């Protein structure tokens, strides 16, 4: 048998183990794993790791926030993702007040369909206006929205009773709630207090969002979810205090999972002390915290407490970050990470011994795919989509706007040195990145309607 593509001589790394074998690909699928396979095209992976394509389950592409829209659209964002080895992402639908959930989903799908170069799915956001639309949850669930985003902060904030209703409806439909957990009452009180004291600079952003109240919000939503008997996934955990709540709930047998993101694993709040717009750029929520908090997250990572690592990729350009920076609370929140996540977690996580290569693949590929029911993604097995990364563990890269392919005119990782970078990215059997050259066609990405239930 001659396969369309064989990847030869590489070390296959999965969540459950590593071994040397050839990989055979026919059409869009992995069709063989064995020795001495022959292909029409042969990719030599000597010295490289062969991993599943990475899965990023938390991104905001062309997302409107107030008067701004996040900088990467479905084309530039998905292309940058692919350059860094990510082959699937989950973005968000944010319905307008008068729209049905299905109309909103279709609109967002149409936007992605024209542009995305990799496969994708959406979380459905349930804000206050959607509480009157909860009977539509089963309908969009059938259309591929397996997960539903609930905010405990911002204008989209749900109070405890509203959270109760939403969690119950999502749970009854078989969906997975994903939650932005922060204590908004405390945050708004501290923002008001700090502004009244003249504390207007970006350094007051993290100081208005204390870690203990992120932890308290995590505990709060877990207790409501447990009461209505639904699993819950906690987004963008920024501090040890918050992951500790997830750990405690798991120990009590609650089906709770948690993610963190590169900004909390690579950056610290000294960045807010920089002059001018530089201090405003890293504003995101929950905030980037102290070095001690970062070290604590890595310790929890080593202990196996996190289920997934996603990006929360949501950059705004320099001029937008600068426009309203006279008050820290007016700076649009979000940072870019979509391209660097997979290699950077390898570089620091595996390179410095915090996690094994198999845990790296689990956190960035397999576990996110499983959690969100992406049944043909995130693993290397016969029958799975041939979403594959050939990863050179020795390749060095210094991150900067020059070397990354994201649209924002800044990166918080400027100068960060990474060891390990993808050489090939394949999406459903097609080589879309080869030696840092992108070759996929715009719009080739597919909406992933089917999911494991
Ligand atoms: O500041 C952030 N993280 N912006 C993106 C939206 C969110 O809260 O996830
Ligand atoms: Zn959030
Ligand atoms: Zn987000």
mmCIF file of C-alpha atoms in Angstrom, residues 63-251:
data_model
loop_
_atom_site.group_PDB
_atom_site.id
_atom_site.type_symbol
_atom_site.label_atom_id
_atom_site.label_comp_id
_atom_site.label_asym_id
_atom_site.label_seq_id
_atom_site.Cartn_x
_atom_site.Cartn_y
_atom_site.Cartn_z
ATOM 1 C CA UNK A 63 -14.247 39.884 18.460
ATOM 2 C CA UNK A 64 -16.005 43.209 19.048
ATOM 3 C CA UNK A 65 -15.433 44.689 22.511
ATOM 4 C CA UNK A 66 -16.998 48.132 22.882
ATOM 5 C CA UNK A 67 -15.681 50.355 20.118
ATOM 6 C CA UNK A 68 -12.816 47.997 19.189
ATOM 7 C CA UNK A 69 -12.514 44.638 17.455
ATOM 8 C CA UNK A 70 -9.765 42.200 18.385
ATOM 9 C CA UNK A 71 -6.879 42.523 15.976
ATOM 10 C CA UNK A 72 -6.654 39.082 14.366
ATOM 11 C CA UNK A 73 -9.479 38.056 12.078
ATOM 12 C CA UNK A 74 -10.329 34.446 11.244
ATOM 13 C CA UNK A 75 -7.675 34.449 8.507
ATOM 14 C CA UNK A 76 -4.695 36.031 10.263
ATOM 15 C CA UNK A 77 -5.504 34.361 13.584
ATOM 16 C CA UNK A 78 -5.963 30.872 12.188
ATOM 17 C CA UNK A 79 -2.857 31.230 10.008
ATOM 18 C CA UNK A 80 -0.732 32.309 12.979
ATOM 19 C CA UNK A 81 -2.191 29.403 14.967
ATOM 20 C CA UNK A 82 -1.146 26.962 12.224
ATOM 21 C CA UNK A 83 2.369 28.435 12.115
ATOM 22 C CA UNK A 84 2.669 27.515 15.794
ATOM 23 C CA UNK A 85 1.258 24.005 15.357
ATOM 24 C CA UNK A 86 -2.387 24.604 16.281
ATOM 25 C CA UNK A 87 -4.844 22.903 13.926
ATOM 26 C CA UNK A 88 -8.172 23.420 15.742
ATOM 27 C CA UNK A 89 -9.593 26.341 17.722
ATOM 28 C CA UNK A 90 -12.772 27.152 19.590
ATOM 29 C CA UNK A 91 -13.949 30.758 19.364
ATOM 30 C CA UNK A 92 -17.146 32.395 20.636
ATOM 31 C CA UNK A 93 -20.592 33.415 19.457
ATOM 32 C CA UNK A 94 -21.863 36.542 21.204
ATOM 33 C CA UNK A 95 -25.522 36.952 20.239
ATOM 34 C CA UNK A 96 -26.984 40.394 19.817
ATOM 35 C CA UNK A 97 -29.904 41.152 22.076
ATOM 36 C CA UNK A 98 -32.602 40.591 19.461
ATOM 37 C CA UNK A 99 -30.962 37.624 17.775
ATOM 38 C CA UNK A 100 -31.823 33.979 18.375
ATOM 39 C CA UNK A 101 -28.899 31.764 19.413
ATOM 40 C CA UNK A 102 -29.120 29.950 16.096
ATOM 41 C CA UNK A 103 -29.065 33.162 14.036
ATOM 42 C CA UNK A 104 -26.036 34.337 15.991
ATOM 43 C CA UNK A 105 -24.263 31.007 15.461
ATOM 44 C CA UNK A 106 -24.961 31.070 11.737
ATOM 45 C CA UNK A 107 -23.639 34.612 11.412
ATOM 46 C CA UNK A 108 -20.414 33.760 13.226
ATOM 47 C CA UNK A 109 -20.002 30.548 11.241
ATOM 48 C CA UNK A 110 -20.390 32.479 7.988
ATOM 49 C CA UNK A 111 -17.627 34.881 9.058
ATOM 50 C CA UNK A 112 -15.231 32.050 9.930
ATOM 51 C CA UNK A 113 -16.125 29.922 6.908
ATOM 52 C CA UNK A 114 -14.788 32.495 4.463
ATOM 53 C CA UNK A 115 -11.456 32.844 6.198
ATOM 54 C CA UNK A 116 -10.315 30.156 8.595
ATOM 55 C CA UNK A 117 -7.452 27.943 7.424
ATOM 56 C CA UNK A 118 -7.889 25.387 10.224
ATOM 57 C CA UNK A 119 -10.898 23.635 11.751
ATOM 58 C CA UNK A 120 -12.989 25.370 14.374
ATOM 59 C CA UNK A 121 -15.995 25.353 16.628
ATOM 60 C CA UNK A 122 -17.716 27.922 18.884
ATOM 61 C CA UNK A 123 -18.731 28.347 22.495
ATOM 62 C CA UNK A 124 -22.113 30.083 22.787
ATOM 63 C CA UNK A 125 -22.067 33.049 25.172
ATOM 64 C CA UNK A 126 -25.015 33.275 27.535
ATOM 65 C CA UNK A 127 -25.188 36.853 28.818
ATOM 66 C CA UNK A 128 -28.113 38.480 30.627
ATOM 67 C CA UNK A 129 -30.261 38.878 27.442
ATOM 68 C CA UNK A 130 -29.794 35.172 26.685
ATOM 69 C CA UNK A 131 -31.500 34.154 29.938
ATOM 70 C CA UNK A 132 -34.754 34.554 28.004
ATOM 71 C CA UNK A 133 -33.376 32.258 25.291
ATOM 72 C CA UNK A 134 -32.357 29.301 27.450
ATOM 73 C CA UNK A 135 -35.006 27.116 25.765
ATOM 74 C CA UNK A 136 -32.880 27.498 22.583
ATOM 75 C CA UNK A 137 -29.834 25.848 24.210
ATOM 76 C CA UNK A 138 -30.746 22.300 23.013
ATOM 77 C CA UNK A 139 -31.197 23.597 19.459
ATOM 78 C CA UNK A 140 -27.725 25.121 19.163
ATOM 79 C CA UNK A 141 -26.263 22.138 21.003
ATOM 80 C CA UNK A 142 -27.503 19.998 18.100
ATOM 81 C CA UNK A 143 -25.851 22.474 15.709
ATOM 82 C CA UNK A 144 -22.433 21.967 17.287
ATOM 83 C CA UNK A 145 -22.358 24.380 20.260
ATOM 84 C CA UNK A 146 -21.334 21.849 22.870
ATOM 85 C CA UNK A 147 -20.089 24.489 25.312
ATOM 86 C CA UNK A 148 -21.558 27.711 26.714
ATOM 87 C CA UNK A 149 -19.647 30.683 28.092
ATOM 88 C CA UNK A 150 -20.830 32.359 31.269
ATOM 89 C CA UNK A 151 -19.263 35.547 32.617
ATOM 90 C CA UNK A 152 -19.103 36.568 36.247
ATOM 91 C CA UNK A 153 -17.536 39.871 35.160
ATOM 92 C CA UNK A 154 -18.024 42.770 32.720
ATOM 93 C CA UNK A 155 -21.389 43.848 31.274
ATOM 94 C CA UNK A 156 -22.110 40.213 30.441
ATOM 95 C CA UNK A 157 -21.993 39.296 34.143
ATOM 96 C CA UNK A 158 -24.608 36.913 35.489
ATOM 97 C CA UNK A 159 -25.542 37.124 39.160
ATOM 98 C CA UNK A 160 -25.784 33.950 41.257
ATOM 99 C CA UNK A 161 -29.452 33.296 40.478
ATOM 100 C CA UNK A 162 -28.815 33.852 36.778
ATOM 101 C CA UNK A 163 -25.801 31.553 36.901
ATOM 102 C CA UNK A 164 -28.010 28.946 38.544
ATOM 103 C CA UNK A 165 -30.578 29.147 35.731
ATOM 104 C CA UNK A 166 -27.983 29.081 32.968
ATOM 105 C CA UNK A 167 -25.941 26.238 34.484
ATOM 106 C CA UNK A 168 -29.079 24.178 34.991
ATOM 107 C CA UNK A 169 -30.297 24.690 31.411
ATOM 108 C CA UNK A 170 -26.873 23.935 29.914
ATOM 109 C CA UNK A 171 -26.460 20.857 32.119
ATOM 110 C CA UNK A 172 -29.885 19.526 31.187
ATOM 111 C CA UNK A 173 -29.042 19.883 27.485
ATOM 112 C CA UNK A 174 -25.800 17.902 28.003
ATOM 113 C CA UNK A 175 -23.622 20.968 27.366
ATOM 114 C CA UNK A 176 -20.459 22.085 29.130
ATOM 115 C CA UNK A 177 -20.468 25.505 30.830
ATOM 116 C CA UNK A 178 -17.163 27.400 30.558
ATOM 117 C CA UNK A 179 -16.787 30.261 33.001
ATOM 118 C CA UNK A 180 -14.944 33.552 33.372
ATOM 119 C CA UNK A 181 -14.775 33.602 37.176
ATOM 120 C CA UNK A 182 -13.983 36.871 38.955
ATOM 121 C CA UNK A 183 -15.830 38.750 41.714
ATOM 122 C CA UNK A 184 -17.188 41.739 39.807
ATOM 123 C CA UNK A 185 -18.610 43.546 42.859
ATOM 124 C CA UNK A 186 -15.214 43.590 44.540
ATOM 125 C CA UNK A 187 -13.488 44.575 41.288
ATOM 126 C CA UNK A 188 -15.817 47.501 40.594
ATOM 127 C CA UNK A 189 -15.466 48.650 44.206
ATOM 128 C CA UNK A 190 -11.662 48.553 44.018
ATOM 129 C CA UNK A 191 -11.605 50.275 40.625
ATOM 130 C CA UNK A 192 -13.762 53.080 42.010
ATOM 131 C CA UNK A 193 -11.626 53.349 45.130
ATOM 132 C CA UNK A 194 -8.356 53.418 43.199
ATOM 133 C CA UNK A 195 -9.571 56.001 40.706
ATOM 134 C CA UNK A 196 -10.793 58.214 43.570
ATOM 135 C CA UNK A 197 -7.296 58.015 45.078
ATOM 136 C CA UNK A 198 -5.753 59.051 41.753
ATOM 137 C CA UNK A 199 -4.405 55.554 41.109
ATOM 138 C CA UNK A 200 -5.099 55.568 37.394
ATOM 139 C CA UNK A 201 -2.011 53.857 35.919
ATOM 140 C CA UNK A 202 -2.037 50.308 34.479
ATOM 141 C CA UNK A 203 -0.283 48.944 37.609
ATOM 142 C CA UNK A 204 -3.637 49.375 39.391
ATOM 143 C CA UNK A 205 -5.332 46.934 37.027
ATOM 144 C CA UNK A 206 -4.020 43.778 38.769
ATOM 145 C CA UNK A 207 -4.293 45.506 42.133
ATOM 146 C CA UNK A 208 -8.031 45.982 41.565
ATOM 147 C CA UNK A 209 -8.559 42.276 40.849
ATOM 148 C CA UNK A 210 -7.066 40.379 43.834
ATOM 149 C CA UNK A 211 -6.281 36.697 43.472
ATOM 150 C CA UNK A 212 -8.370 35.723 46.495
ATOM 151 C CA UNK A 213 -11.497 37.059 44.812
ATOM 152 C CA UNK A 214 -10.802 35.174 41.597
ATOM 153 C CA UNK A 215 -10.530 32.081 43.817
ATOM 154 C CA UNK A 216 -13.727 33.011 45.607
ATOM 155 C CA UNK A 217 -15.605 33.354 42.286
ATOM 156 C CA UNK A 218 -14.253 29.988 41.144
ATOM 157 C CA UNK A 219 -15.496 28.380 44.364
ATOM 158 C CA UNK A 220 -18.852 30.132 43.988
ATOM 159 C CA UNK A 221 -19.574 28.903 40.474
ATOM 160 C CA UNK A 222 -18.363 25.410 41.339
ATOM 161 C CA UNK A 223 -20.775 25.266 44.267
ATOM 162 C CA UNK A 224 -23.718 26.331 42.071
ATOM 163 C CA UNK A 225 -22.715 23.904 39.301
ATOM 164 C CA UNK A 226 -22.438 21.081 41.825
ATOM 165 C CA UNK A 227 -25.850 21.927 43.254
ATOM 166 C CA UNK A 228 -27.513 21.769 39.816
ATOM 167 C CA UNK A 229 -25.409 18.720 38.985
ATOM 168 C CA UNK A 230 -23.544 19.986 35.931
ATOM 169 C CA UNK A 231 -19.838 19.789 35.088
ATOM 170 C CA UNK A 232 -18.050 23.109 34.758
ATOM 171 C CA UNK A 233 -14.807 24.238 33.130
ATOM 172 C CA UNK A 234 -12.989 27.249 34.570
ATOM 173 C CA UNK A 235 -11.319 29.494 32.014
ATOM 174 C CA UNK A 236 -8.029 31.407 32.230
ATOM 175 C CA UNK A 237 -6.947 30.581 35.783
ATOM 176 C CA UNK A 238 -4.334 33.172 36.719
ATOM 177 C CA UNK A 239 -3.266 32.264 40.266
ATOM 178 C CA UNK A 240 -2.576 29.351 42.622
ATOM 179 C CA UNK A 241 -5.507 30.373 44.854
ATOM 180 C CA UNK A 242 -7.957 29.770 41.978
ATOM 181 C CA UNK A 243 -6.563 26.435 40.745
ATOM 182 C CA UNK A 244 -6.586 25.305 44.374
ATOM 183 C CA UNK A 245 -10.418 25.584 44.294
ATOM 184 C CA UNK A 246 -10.541 23.333 41.228
ATOM 185 C CA UNK A 247 -8.256 20.813 42.925
ATOM 186 C CA UNK A 248 -10.413 20.827 46.074
ATOM 187 C CA UNK A 249 -13.612 20.353 44.063
ATOM 188 C CA UNK A 250 -12.094 17.454 42.118
ATOM 189 C CA UNK A 251 -11.107 15.829 45.398
#
